[in-house]
XYZ file of C-alpha atoms in Angstrom:
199
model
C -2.327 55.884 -27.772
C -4.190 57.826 -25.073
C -6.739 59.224 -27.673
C -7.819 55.891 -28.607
C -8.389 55.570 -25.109
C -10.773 57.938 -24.800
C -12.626 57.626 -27.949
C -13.750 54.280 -26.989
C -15.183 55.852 -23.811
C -16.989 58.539 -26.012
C -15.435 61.662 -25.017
C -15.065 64.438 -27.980
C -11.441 64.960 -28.809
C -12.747 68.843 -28.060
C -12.848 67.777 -24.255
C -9.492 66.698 -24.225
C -6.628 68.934 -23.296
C -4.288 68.091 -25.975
C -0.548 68.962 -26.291
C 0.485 71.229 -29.499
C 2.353 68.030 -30.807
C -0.663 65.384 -30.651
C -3.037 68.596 -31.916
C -0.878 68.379 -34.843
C -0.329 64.638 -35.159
C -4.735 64.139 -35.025
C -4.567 67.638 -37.462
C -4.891 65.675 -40.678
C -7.333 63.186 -39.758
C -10.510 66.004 -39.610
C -11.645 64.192 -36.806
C -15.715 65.891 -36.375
C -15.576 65.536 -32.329
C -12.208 67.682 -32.832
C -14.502 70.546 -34.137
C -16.628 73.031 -31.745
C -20.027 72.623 -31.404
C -23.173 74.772 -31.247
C -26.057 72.654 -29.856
C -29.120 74.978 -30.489
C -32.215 74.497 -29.042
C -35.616 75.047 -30.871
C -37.973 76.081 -28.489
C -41.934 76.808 -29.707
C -43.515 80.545 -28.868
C -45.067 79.836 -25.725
C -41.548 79.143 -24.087
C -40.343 82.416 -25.007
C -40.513 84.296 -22.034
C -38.484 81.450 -20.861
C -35.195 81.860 -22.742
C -33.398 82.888 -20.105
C -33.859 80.701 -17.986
C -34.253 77.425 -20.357
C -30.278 78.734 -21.446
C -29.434 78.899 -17.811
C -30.859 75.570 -16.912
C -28.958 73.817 -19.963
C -25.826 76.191 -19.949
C -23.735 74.393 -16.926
C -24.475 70.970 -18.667
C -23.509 71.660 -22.159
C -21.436 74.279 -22.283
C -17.681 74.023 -21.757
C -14.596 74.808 -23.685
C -15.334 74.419 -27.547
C -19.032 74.143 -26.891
C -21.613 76.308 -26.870
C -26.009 76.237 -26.297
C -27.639 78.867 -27.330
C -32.213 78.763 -27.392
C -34.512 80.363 -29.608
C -37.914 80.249 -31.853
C -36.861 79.081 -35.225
C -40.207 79.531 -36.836
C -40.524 83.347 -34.942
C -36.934 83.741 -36.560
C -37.983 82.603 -39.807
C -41.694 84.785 -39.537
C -39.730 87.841 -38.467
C -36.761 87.423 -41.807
C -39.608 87.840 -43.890
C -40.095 91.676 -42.356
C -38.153 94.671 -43.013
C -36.127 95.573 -40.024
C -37.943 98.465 -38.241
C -41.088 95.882 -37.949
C -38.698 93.081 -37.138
C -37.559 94.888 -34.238
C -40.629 96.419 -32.896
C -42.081 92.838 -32.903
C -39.053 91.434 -31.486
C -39.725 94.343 -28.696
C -43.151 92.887 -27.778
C -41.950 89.710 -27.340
C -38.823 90.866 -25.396
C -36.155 89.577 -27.682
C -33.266 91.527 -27.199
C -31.482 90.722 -30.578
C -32.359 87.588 -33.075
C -31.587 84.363 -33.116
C -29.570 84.551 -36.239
C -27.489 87.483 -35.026
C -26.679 84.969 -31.381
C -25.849 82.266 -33.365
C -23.317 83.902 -36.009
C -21.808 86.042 -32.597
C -21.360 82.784 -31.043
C -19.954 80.630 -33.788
C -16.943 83.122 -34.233
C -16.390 83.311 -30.713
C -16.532 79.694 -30.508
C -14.203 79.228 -33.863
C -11.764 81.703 -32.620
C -12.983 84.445 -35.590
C -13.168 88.402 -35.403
C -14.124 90.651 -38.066
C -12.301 93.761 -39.638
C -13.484 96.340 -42.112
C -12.119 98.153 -45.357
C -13.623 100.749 -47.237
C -12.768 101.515 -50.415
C -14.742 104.522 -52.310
C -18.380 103.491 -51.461
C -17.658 99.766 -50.513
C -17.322 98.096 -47.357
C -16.188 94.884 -47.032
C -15.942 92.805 -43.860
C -13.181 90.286 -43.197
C -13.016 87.412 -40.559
C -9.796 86.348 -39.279
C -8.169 84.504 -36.268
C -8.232 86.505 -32.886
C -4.870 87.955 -32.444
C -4.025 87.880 -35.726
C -1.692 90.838 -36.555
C -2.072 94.463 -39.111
C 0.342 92.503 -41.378
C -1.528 89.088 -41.518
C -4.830 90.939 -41.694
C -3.696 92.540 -44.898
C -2.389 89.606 -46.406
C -5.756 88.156 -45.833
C -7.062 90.652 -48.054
C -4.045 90.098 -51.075
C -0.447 88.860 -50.429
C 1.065 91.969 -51.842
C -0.524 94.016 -49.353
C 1.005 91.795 -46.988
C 4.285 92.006 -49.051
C 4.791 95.925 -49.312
C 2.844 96.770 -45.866
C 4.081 99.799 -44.752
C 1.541 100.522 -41.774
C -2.157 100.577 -41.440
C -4.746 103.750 -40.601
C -7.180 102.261 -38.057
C -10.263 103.588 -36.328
C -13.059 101.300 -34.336
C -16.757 100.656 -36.305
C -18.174 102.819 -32.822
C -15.884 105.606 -33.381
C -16.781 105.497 -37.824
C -20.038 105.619 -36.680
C -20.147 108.591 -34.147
C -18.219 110.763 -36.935
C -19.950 109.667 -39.971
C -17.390 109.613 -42.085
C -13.460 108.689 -42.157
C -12.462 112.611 -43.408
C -14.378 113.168 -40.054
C -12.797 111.185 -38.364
C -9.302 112.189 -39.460
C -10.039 115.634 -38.845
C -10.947 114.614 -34.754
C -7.666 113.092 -35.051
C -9.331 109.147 -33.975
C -7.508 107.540 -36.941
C -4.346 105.330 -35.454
C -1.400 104.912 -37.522
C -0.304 101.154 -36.721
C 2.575 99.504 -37.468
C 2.574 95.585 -39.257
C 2.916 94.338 -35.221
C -0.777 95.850 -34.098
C -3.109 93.162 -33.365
C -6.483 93.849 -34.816
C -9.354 94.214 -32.715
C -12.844 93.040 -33.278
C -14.768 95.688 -34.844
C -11.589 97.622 -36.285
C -11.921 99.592 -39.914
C -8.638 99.435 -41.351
C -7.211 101.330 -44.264
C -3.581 99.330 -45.330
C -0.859 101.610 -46.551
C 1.564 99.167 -49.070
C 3.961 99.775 -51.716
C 4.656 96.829 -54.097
């Protein structure tokens, strides 16, 4: 077989461009150099003005499809979790972080597993939901409980930047920015959905 092949001469099974057939035939077997990867790079404080260009140095010979590199301080990280957030950020600031490591890492992991998130509020709760990219209204909900999936009859949608800018969703359905979408819609990244089902 081809993949035995190439296992003995160490490439990652995530290098290889596989068909959908031997995807599906290796499926089973969990193989870990199947899986993306993340390589992250703990750099001390004096190298942080150098982030950028430490990433750009390491980017073209690491990263390629179904791997990632991302750099950063992980004892400034863990320093700056023990702060609340205004002094996390104003420190962050001074040493010209743009947004923290943990926050980079999660971002890339889902875009490197394939994941976006959705919302739903319900009274005073928001809860956020991660599915597959191009997953569809109908999925989504049955992600959430297979008889919302089951009696879907369509789905009220409005983007996180738009619930933000009107404060509320009453707001929001009074500017007229709430969608009605049908069980076809594929759900975008960032998306606060309200499902409509009848069971």
């Amino acid at each position: 077989m081809k993949l035995k092949t190439d296992l003995e001469k160490d490439i990652a099974i995530r290098e290889l461009k596989l068909t959908n057939g031997e995807a599906r035939t290796i499926a089973n077997y969990q193989f870990l150099t199947a899986k993306p990867l993340l390589m992250v790079v703990n750099i001390g404080e004096e190298q942080l003005s150098e982030v950028a260009a430490l990433e750009a140095e390491l980017t073209p010979r690491y990263s390629r499809e179904k791997c990632r590199l991302i750099a950063f301080c992980g004892k400034l990280e863990m320093e700056l979790a023990q702060l609340d957030n205004s002094a996390a950020e104003e420190f962050r600031a001074d040493f010209g972080i743009k947004e923290s490591g943990l926050d980079r890492t999660i971002k890339l992991s889902y875009e490197l597993l394939g994941l976006i998130s959705f919302f739903t509020i319900v009274s005073n709760e928001v809860k956020v939901w991660s599915i597959q990219n191009g997953t569809s209204a109908l999925k989504a909900a049955g992600k959430i409980h297979s008889d919302m999936e089951r009696g879907f009859i369509r789905a009220e949608v409005i983007s996180y930047d738009d619930l933000i800018k009107c404060g509320d969703l009453s707001e929001a359905r009074k500017k007229g920015l709430l969608r009605l979408e049908g069980k076809d819609y594929i759900v975008k990244d960032g998306d606060v959905i309200t499902f409509l089902f009848n069971v």
